[in-house]
Short mmCIF file of C-alpha atoms in Angstrom, two decimals:
data_model
loop_
_atom_site.label_atom_id
_atom_site.label_comp_id
_atom_site.label_asym_id
_atom_site.label_seq_id
_atom_site.Cartn_x
_atom_site.Cartn_y
_atom_site.Cartn_z
CA MET A 1 -0.05 -0.03 -0.09
CA GLN A 2 1.17 3.47 -0.70
CA PHE A 3 1.69 6.20 1.81
CA GLY A 4 2.32 9.76 1.29
CA ILE A 5 1.63 13.53 1.83
CA PHE A 6 -0.07 16.22 -0.10
CA THR A 7 -0.14 19.95 0.33
CA VAL A 8 -2.82 22.61 -0.30
CA SER A 9 0.09 25.16 -0.48
CA ASP A 10 -1.64 27.58 1.99
CA VAL A 11 0.12 30.67 3.07
CA THR A 12 -0.78 30.84 6.71
CA THR A 13 0.64 33.05 9.69
CA ASP A 14 2.01 30.88 12.47
CA PRO A 15 -0.11 31.90 15.42
CA THR A 16 2.67 31.17 17.88
CA THR A 17 5.12 33.45 16.36
CA GLY A 18 2.97 35.85 14.35
CA THR A 19 5.22 35.18 11.20
CA THR A 20 4.05 34.67 7.74
CA PRO A 21 6.06 33.27 5.15
CA ASP A 22 5.85 35.19 1.82
CA ASP A 23 4.87 33.16 -1.47
CA THR A 24 8.59 32.56 -2.49
CA GLN A 25 9.48 31.02 0.85
CA ARG A 26 6.38 29.05 0.89
CA VAL A 27 7.11 27.39 -2.50
CA ARG A 28 10.69 26.71 -1.38
CA ASP A 29 9.55 25.05 1.82
CA ILE A 30 7.21 22.89 -0.29
CA LEU A 31 9.98 21.87 -2.41
CA THR A 32 12.01 21.05 0.82
CA ILE A 33 9.09 18.95 2.19
CA ALA A 34 8.67 16.93 -1.01
CA GLU A 35 12.44 16.17 -1.20
CA HIS A 36 12.40 15.20 2.58
CA ALA A 37 9.51 12.92 2.09
CA ASP A 38 11.47 11.11 -0.76
CA GLN A 39 14.54 10.73 1.48
CA ALA A 40 12.35 9.38 4.36
CA GLY A 41 10.90 6.58 2.28
CA LEU A 42 7.43 7.86 1.59
CA ASP A 43 5.65 6.75 -1.36
CA VAL A 44 3.87 9.88 -2.74
CA PHE A 45 3.98 13.55 -2.79
CA ALA A 46 1.03 15.36 -4.28
CA THR A 47 0.07 19.08 -4.71
CA GLY A 48 -3.11 20.83 -5.06
CA GLU A 49 -3.99 23.46 -7.77
CA HIS A 50 -5.13 26.83 -6.64
CA HIS A 51 -5.14 30.28 -8.44
CA ASN A 52 -6.18 32.48 -5.51
CA PRO A 53 -4.42 33.67 -2.28
CA PRO A 54 -3.66 32.44 0.14
CA PHE A 55 -2.54 29.53 -1.81
CA VAL A 56 0.64 29.28 -4.09
CA ALA A 57 0.35 26.04 -5.99
CA SER A 58 -0.80 27.60 -9.27
CA SER A 59 1.38 25.67 -11.67
CA PRO A 60 1.55 21.84 -10.42
CA THR A 61 3.59 20.60 -13.45
CA THR A 62 6.34 23.02 -12.80
CA LEU A 63 6.51 22.19 -9.20
CA LEU A 64 6.42 18.39 -10.02
CA ALA A 65 8.94 18.46 -12.89
CA TYR A 66 11.50 20.22 -10.65
CA LEU A 67 10.99 17.58 -8.07
CA ALA A 68 11.29 14.85 -10.76
CA ALA A 69 14.92 15.93 -11.18
CA LYS A 70 15.52 16.22 -7.31
CA THR A 71 13.91 13.17 -6.02
CA LYS A 72 14.60 9.53 -6.50
CA HIS A 73 11.93 7.14 -5.71
CA ILE A 74 8.75 9.16 -4.76
CA THR A 75 5.51 9.20 -6.95
CA LEU A 76 4.67 12.70 -7.94
CA SER A 77 1.07 13.42 -8.21
CA THR A 78 -1.65 16.11 -7.86
CA SER A 79 -4.55 16.73 -5.37
CA THR A 80 -6.19 17.97 -7.73
CA THR A 81 -5.56 19.07 -11.32
CA LEU A 82 -8.42 21.24 -12.29
CA ILE A 83 -10.28 19.39 -15.16
CA THR A 84 -13.06 21.97 -15.38
CA THR A 85 -10.99 25.18 -15.80
CA ASN A 86 -7.95 24.08 -17.65
CA ASP A 87 -7.90 23.45 -21.35
CA PRO A 88 -7.91 19.64 -21.93
CA VAL A 89 -5.28 20.03 -24.81
CA ARG A 90 -2.82 21.91 -22.25
CA LEU A 91 -3.55 19.16 -19.77
CA ALA A 92 -2.58 16.46 -22.34
CA GLU A 93 0.56 18.29 -23.22
CA GLU A 94 1.71 19.36 -19.81
CA TYR A 95 1.14 15.92 -18.12
CA ALA A 96 2.73 13.88 -20.89
CA MET A 97 5.74 16.05 -20.66
CA LEU A 98 5.80 15.60 -16.76
CA GLN A 99 5.39 11.66 -17.58
CA VAL A 100 8.50 11.80 -19.84
CA VAL A 101 10.75 13.95 -17.62
CA SER A 102 10.06 11.82 -14.68
CA ASP A 103 10.27 8.56 -16.54
CA GLY A 104 6.77 7.55 -15.56
CA ARG A 105 7.18 8.38 -11.80
CA MET A 106 3.82 10.31 -11.88
CA ASP A 107 0.15 10.03 -12.04
CA LEU A 108 -2.47 12.71 -11.37
CA MET A 109 -5.80 13.31 -9.92
CA MET A 110 -8.62 15.12 -11.71
CA GLY A 111 -11.05 17.36 -9.69
CA ARG A 112 -13.38 20.20 -10.03
CA GLY A 113 -11.69 22.24 -7.24
CA ASN A 114 -13.38 23.85 -4.19
CA THR A 115 -13.14 27.61 -5.10
CA GLY A 116 -16.04 28.83 -6.96
CA PRO A 117 -14.49 32.15 -8.46
CA VAL A 118 -11.96 30.30 -10.37
CA TYR A 119 -14.60 29.39 -12.84
CA PRO A 120 -15.13 32.99 -14.28
CA TRP A 121 -11.33 33.65 -13.96
CA PHE A 122 -10.90 30.94 -16.60
CA GLY A 123 -13.87 31.77 -18.59
CA GLN A 124 -16.24 28.99 -17.37
CA ASP A 125 -19.62 28.80 -15.70
CA ILE A 126 -19.59 26.94 -12.34
CA ARG A 127 -23.18 25.73 -13.07
CA GLN A 128 -21.57 23.58 -15.82
CA GLY A 129 -18.96 22.11 -13.45
CA VAL A 130 -19.92 18.33 -13.64
CA ASN A 131 -20.56 18.74 -17.46
CA LEU A 132 -17.09 20.39 -17.96
CA ALA A 133 -15.52 17.53 -15.93
CA ILE A 134 -17.13 14.89 -18.17
CA GLU A 135 -16.45 16.41 -21.57
CA ASN A 136 -12.94 17.66 -20.83
CA TYR A 137 -11.78 14.48 -19.54
CA ALA A 138 -13.47 12.51 -22.54
CA LEU A 139 -11.31 14.73 -24.72
CA LEU A 140 -8.08 14.47 -22.61
CA ARG A 141 -8.35 10.52 -23.01
CA GLN A 142 -8.74 10.91 -26.81
CA LEU A 143 -5.69 13.21 -26.86
CA TRP A 144 -3.54 10.64 -25.10
CA GLU A 145 -4.87 7.29 -26.47
CA ASN A 146 -5.07 8.60 -30.25
CA ASP A 147 -2.25 10.10 -32.51
CA VAL A 148 -4.66 12.26 -34.36
CA VAL A 149 -7.80 13.68 -32.97
CA ASN A 150 -10.94 15.12 -34.67
CA TRP A 151 -13.20 16.60 -31.77
CA GLN A 152 -16.13 18.77 -31.40
CA GLY A 153 -17.95 19.58 -28.14
CA LYS A 154 -19.78 22.18 -26.17
CA PHE A 155 -17.11 23.96 -24.16
CA ARG A 156 -14.25 24.59 -26.59
CA THR A 157 -13.31 25.13 -30.10
CA PRO A 158 -13.22 21.96 -32.36
CA LEU A 159 -10.07 19.98 -33.15
CA GLN A 160 -9.31 18.74 -36.78
CA GLY A 161 -6.21 16.46 -37.26
CA PHE A 162 -4.66 17.66 -34.07
CA THR A 163 -1.73 15.66 -32.39
CA SER A 164 -0.91 16.49 -28.77
CA THR A 165 2.99 16.46 -28.14
CA PRO A 166 4.96 14.82 -26.70
CA ARG A 167 3.11 11.58 -26.87
CA PRO A 168 2.75 9.60 -23.57
CA LEU A 169 5.78 7.56 -22.56
CA ASP A 170 5.79 4.12 -23.86
CA GLY A 171 2.29 5.01 -25.66
CA VAL A 172 0.65 4.54 -22.17
CA ALA A 173 -1.24 7.53 -20.79
CA PRO A 174 -0.55 8.59 -17.09
CA PHE A 175 -2.75 6.75 -14.64
CA VAL A 176 -5.51 9.06 -13.43
CA TRP A 177 -7.35 9.31 -10.29
CA HIS A 178 -10.64 11.11 -10.04
CA GLY A 179 -10.96 12.97 -6.81
CA SER A 180 -14.34 13.94 -5.19
CA ILE A 181 -15.77 14.81 -1.79
CA ARG A 182 -19.38 14.90 -2.48
CA THR A 183 -20.30 14.45 -6.15
CA PRO A 184 -21.66 10.90 -7.13
CA GLU A 185 -21.24 11.68 -10.95
CA ILE A 186 -17.44 11.82 -10.39
CA ALA A 187 -17.34 8.51 -8.70
CA GLU A 188 -19.58 7.29 -11.65
CA GLN A 189 -17.00 8.68 -14.08
CA ALA A 190 -14.07 7.07 -12.34
CA ALA A 191 -15.85 3.61 -12.43
CA TYR A 192 -16.90 4.17 -16.14
CA TYR A 193 -13.37 4.51 -17.15
CA GLY A 194 -11.81 1.95 -14.77
CA ASP A 195 -9.64 4.64 -13.21
CA GLY A 196 -8.81 5.34 -9.50
CA PHE A 197 -11.07 7.02 -7.08
CA PHE A 198 -9.77 9.51 -4.45
CA HIS A 199 -12.04 10.43 -1.60
CA ASN A 200 -10.28 13.30 0.05
CA ASN A 201 -12.29 12.92 3.32
CA ILE A 202 -10.36 15.27 5.59
CA PHE A 203 -13.71 17.14 6.58
CA TRP A 204 -16.09 14.42 6.45
CA PRO A 205 -17.31 11.58 8.67
CA ILE A 206 -16.38 8.08 7.80
CA GLN A 207 -19.91 7.12 6.98
CA HIS A 208 -19.96 9.57 3.99
CA THR A 209 -16.70 8.27 2.89
CA GLU A 210 -18.13 4.69 3.14
CA GLN A 211 -21.00 5.61 0.81
CA MET A 212 -19.08 7.36 -1.94
CA VAL A 213 -16.35 4.51 -2.11
CA GLY A 214 -19.06 1.90 -1.93
CA LEU A 215 -20.83 3.50 -5.04
CA TYR A 216 -17.52 3.77 -6.95
CA ARG A 217 -16.76 0.10 -6.34
CA GLN A 218 -20.27 -1.01 -7.21
CA ARG A 219 -20.23 0.91 -10.58
CA PHE A 220 -16.59 -0.22 -11.20
CA GLU A 221 -17.75 -3.88 -11.25
CA HIS A 222 -20.85 -3.04 -13.30
CA TYR A 223 -18.75 -1.61 -15.98
CA GLY A 224 -16.71 -4.96 -16.21
CA HIS A 225 -13.30 -3.77 -14.95
CA GLY A 226 -13.07 -6.41 -12.22
CA ARG A 227 -14.70 -7.15 -8.95
CA ALA A 228 -15.87 -4.26 -6.72
CA ASP A 229 -13.15 -4.94 -4.28
CA GLN A 230 -10.40 -4.73 -6.93
CA ALA A 231 -11.22 -1.12 -7.64
CA ILE A 232 -8.57 1.33 -6.95
CA VAL A 233 -9.22 3.55 -4.05
CA GLY A 234 -7.35 6.39 -2.23
CA LEU A 235 -8.01 8.34 0.78
CA GLY A 236 -7.07 11.63 2.44
CA GLY A 237 -6.32 12.16 6.00
CA GLN A 238 -4.73 14.72 8.68
CA PHE A 239 -2.81 13.94 11.76
CA PHE A 240 -0.38 15.63 14.21
CA ALA A 241 1.64 13.35 16.37
CA ARG A 242 4.11 13.45 19.26
CA LYS A 243 5.45 10.76 21.32
CA ASN A 244 3.36 11.96 24.34
CA SER A 245 -0.42 12.49 23.06
CA GLN A 246 -0.97 15.46 25.38
CA ASP A 247 2.15 17.13 23.86
CA ALA A 248 0.84 16.72 20.50
CA VAL A 249 -2.74 18.23 21.62
CA ASP A 250 -1.12 21.13 23.31
CA GLU A 251 1.21 21.99 20.52
CA PHE A 252 -1.18 21.56 17.71
CA ARG A 253 -4.17 23.39 19.32
CA PRO A 254 -3.39 27.08 18.45
CA TYR A 255 -2.71 25.93 14.97
CA PHE A 256 -6.06 24.21 14.70
CA ASP A 257 -7.86 27.13 16.40
CA ASN A 258 -6.58 29.55 14.03
CA ALA A 259 -6.54 27.57 10.65
CA PRO A 260 -8.35 29.45 7.79
CA VAL A 261 -9.85 26.08 6.86
CA TYR A 262 -11.44 25.07 10.20
CA GLY A 263 -10.35 27.63 12.75
CA HIS A 264 -12.97 29.35 14.97
CA GLY A 265 -15.54 26.67 14.27
CA PRO A 266 -15.92 23.31 16.10
CA SER A 267 -13.49 22.46 18.94
CA MET A 268 -10.50 20.35 18.01
CA GLU A 269 -12.12 17.49 20.13
CA ASP A 270 -15.27 17.62 18.11
CA PHE A 271 -13.42 17.86 14.96
CA THR A 272 -11.30 14.88 15.56
CA ALA A 273 -14.22 12.94 16.64
CA GLN A 274 -16.25 13.49 13.30
CA THR A 275 -13.40 13.49 10.75
CA PRO A 276 -10.04 11.62 10.18
CA LEU A 277 -7.98 14.27 11.76
CA THR A 278 -6.14 12.63 14.56
CA VAL A 279 -4.00 14.48 17.12
CA GLY A 280 -2.08 12.40 19.54
CA SER A 281 0.75 9.63 19.79
CA PRO A 282 1.73 7.65 16.63
CA GLN A 283 -0.02 4.63 17.93
CA GLN A 284 -3.33 6.62 17.91
CA VAL A 285 -2.70 7.58 14.33
CA ILE A 286 -1.81 4.01 13.46
CA ASP A 287 -5.18 2.62 15.36
CA ARG A 288 -7.36 5.25 13.47
CA TYR A 289 -6.06 4.60 9.86
CA ALA A 290 -5.84 0.86 10.29
CA ALA A 291 -9.48 0.86 10.75
CA MET A 292 -10.23 2.64 7.57
CA LYS A 293 -10.18 -0.50 5.38
CA ASP A 294 -13.17 -1.85 7.86
CA HIS A 295 -15.30 1.02 6.16
CA VAL A 296 -14.06 1.15 2.61
CA GLY A 297 -12.35 -2.20 2.10
CA HIS A 298 -8.69 -2.75 1.28
CA TYR A 299 -7.55 0.29 -0.50
CA GLN A 300 -4.33 1.32 -2.34
CA ARG A 301 -3.21 4.81 -1.51
CA GLN A 302 -3.42 6.99 1.84
CA LEU A 303 -2.25 10.59 1.67
CA PHE A 304 -1.94 12.89 4.83
CA LEU A 305 -2.18 16.63 4.93
CA ILE A 306 0.49 17.85 7.44
CA ASP A 307 1.98 21.06 6.18
CA HIS A 308 -1.06 23.41 6.66
CA ALA A 309 -2.27 26.01 9.35
CA GLY A 310 0.95 27.88 9.59
CA LEU A 311 3.05 25.04 11.10
CA PRO A 312 6.74 25.96 10.67
CA LEU A 313 8.87 23.87 8.16
CA LYS A 314 11.02 22.27 11.04
CA THR A 315 7.71 20.88 12.56
CA VAL A 316 6.50 19.62 9.24
CA LEU A 317 9.68 17.73 8.55
CA GLU A 318 9.50 16.20 12.17
CA GLN A 319 6.11 15.15 11.23
CA ILE A 320 7.35 13.38 8.01
CA ASP A 321 9.89 11.54 10.03
CA ILE A 322 7.26 10.33 12.61
CA LEU A 323 4.93 9.27 9.76
CA ALA A 324 7.76 7.39 7.75
CA GLY A 325 9.58 5.90 10.63
CA GLU A 326 6.80 5.01 13.13
CA ILE A 327 3.46 5.08 11.48
CA VAL A 328 3.91 3.92 7.96
CA PRO A 329 5.72 0.56 8.86
CA GLU A 330 3.02 -0.66 11.21
CA LEU A 331 0.27 0.64 8.91
CA ARG A 332 1.70 -1.44 5.88
CA LYS A 333 1.55 -4.46 7.82
CA LEU A 334 -1.87 -3.98 9.35
CA ASN A 335 -3.23 -3.08 5.92
CA ASP A 336 -1.81 -6.25 4.18
CA GLU A 337 -3.34 -8.43 6.84
CA GLY A 338 -6.36 -10.12 5.12
CA ARG A 339 -6.08 -8.58 1.84
CA PRO A 340 -8.06 -10.75 -0.65
CA GLU A 341 -6.45 -12.71 -3.43
CA GLY A 342 -6.52 -10.38 -6.49
CA VAL A 343 -6.94 -7.13 -4.64
CA PRO A 344 -3.98 -4.99 -5.53
CA SER A 345 -1.70 -3.58 -2.79
CA ASN A 346 -0.75 -0.46 -4.95
CA PRO A 347 -2.18 1.58 -7.79
CA PRO A 348 -0.81 0.28 -11.17
CA SER A 349 2.61 1.75 -11.95
CA HIS A 350 3.54 2.87 -15.36
CA THR A 351 5.84 -0.06 -15.71
CA GLU A 352 2.99 -2.54 -15.06
CA ARG A 353 0.78 -0.53 -17.41
CA ALA A 354 3.31 -0.48 -20.16
CA ALA A 355 3.86 -4.10 -19.86
CA ALA A 356 0.20 -4.85 -19.91
CA ALA A 357 -0.30 -2.58 -23.01
CA LEU A 358 2.56 -4.22 -24.85
CA ALA A 359 1.26 -7.65 -24.22
CA ALA A 360 -2.21 -6.76 -25.27
CA GLY A 361 -0.96 -5.33 -28.39
CA ALA A 362 1.14 -8.28 -29.38
CA ALA A 363 -1.95 -10.45 -28.80
CA GLY A 364 -3.97 -8.46 -31.30
CA SER A 365 -4.09 -8.77 -35.11
CA ASP A 366 -1.46 -6.55 -36.81
CA HIS A 367 -0.67 -4.98 -33.25
CA VAL A 368 -4.15 -3.27 -33.05
CA ALA A 369 -5.00 -2.57 -29.55
CA ALA A 370 -8.22 -4.21 -28.46
CA GLU A 371 -11.25 -1.92 -27.68
CA ASP A 372 -12.93 -2.08 -24.15
CA GLU A 373 -16.53 -3.18 -24.79
CA TRP A 374 -17.82 -0.92 -21.92
CA THR A 375 -16.04 2.25 -22.34
CA GLY A 376 -14.81 2.26 -26.23
CA ALA A 377 -11.56 3.18 -25.20
CA SER A 378 -8.56 1.42 -26.57
CA VAL A 379 -5.72 0.00 -24.53
#
């Protein structure tokens, strides 16, 4: 199972010191955090995409391409890429380029975002959010899978004889997750294509997560991609840990109380009871997240948000060390226990998908890739 971290790239004042990093410092800190995660042995680093203050991650591919050169092992991803307000032609080009420069050590998560004003900034109508996600992703798939695309839709100008460059590495498109917190249509979309589904449940009770993942699994099987328990699932999470649980509570409380995303609302105790946020000892984090599979089944990726709310860089790096050194080894063992035969431990890697595509092509007549009877998509 994969474990990693994601950033929403917020620029937030440290409530204990009153200091606020500028945009440049925050970007550099994020790069340091990602490199440290790689050195610590975590599996994934993912960045969000925002185009408004107080967030700085407006160009995920630039950030991740730099990290591809600076890191050795970690998978580079997004959390999320805005499929609604980005041109799918640019997405096809930019993420194929990232795939090439990272030698396949990447994937990406498609999402609609959670900032309403971003739609008019990029010339779109938020009321068309789901329709944009559906049409833009359908075009993106064509751009990656077909050398020449003729296409006409509702939300952008037609394409005639268009070839997106560079072509995907080894002729295999990047693996895609569809991220959604509350929209069943996106779970349906992920299932329809046989892609991964990521439920970033950091603000939601586990019962809601269970329903969304259950829908995705049911529809994944319906579309003929495999058994429901073989669907590729990822979850979000949050924690703050110290050796002594009370020390963790005392240290994190001022950050929680003043965080722009949940400060001045429910108490930290109420929030941790109702959401996956866990503040305490490493063992408390292990116990909480080892139980996730009891609700959603055996899943493949668990990401944690740990660099938000104004936490200083030194503290974030310490949290990475606790995660990689004390929490993840135990969670790996616990999550492997009882995993049914045929249920993957990890999302499919580029190497695995390239080998499968090669085998499928060799088995076809004149190397023509077989067409999936459910989606109409070629291998």
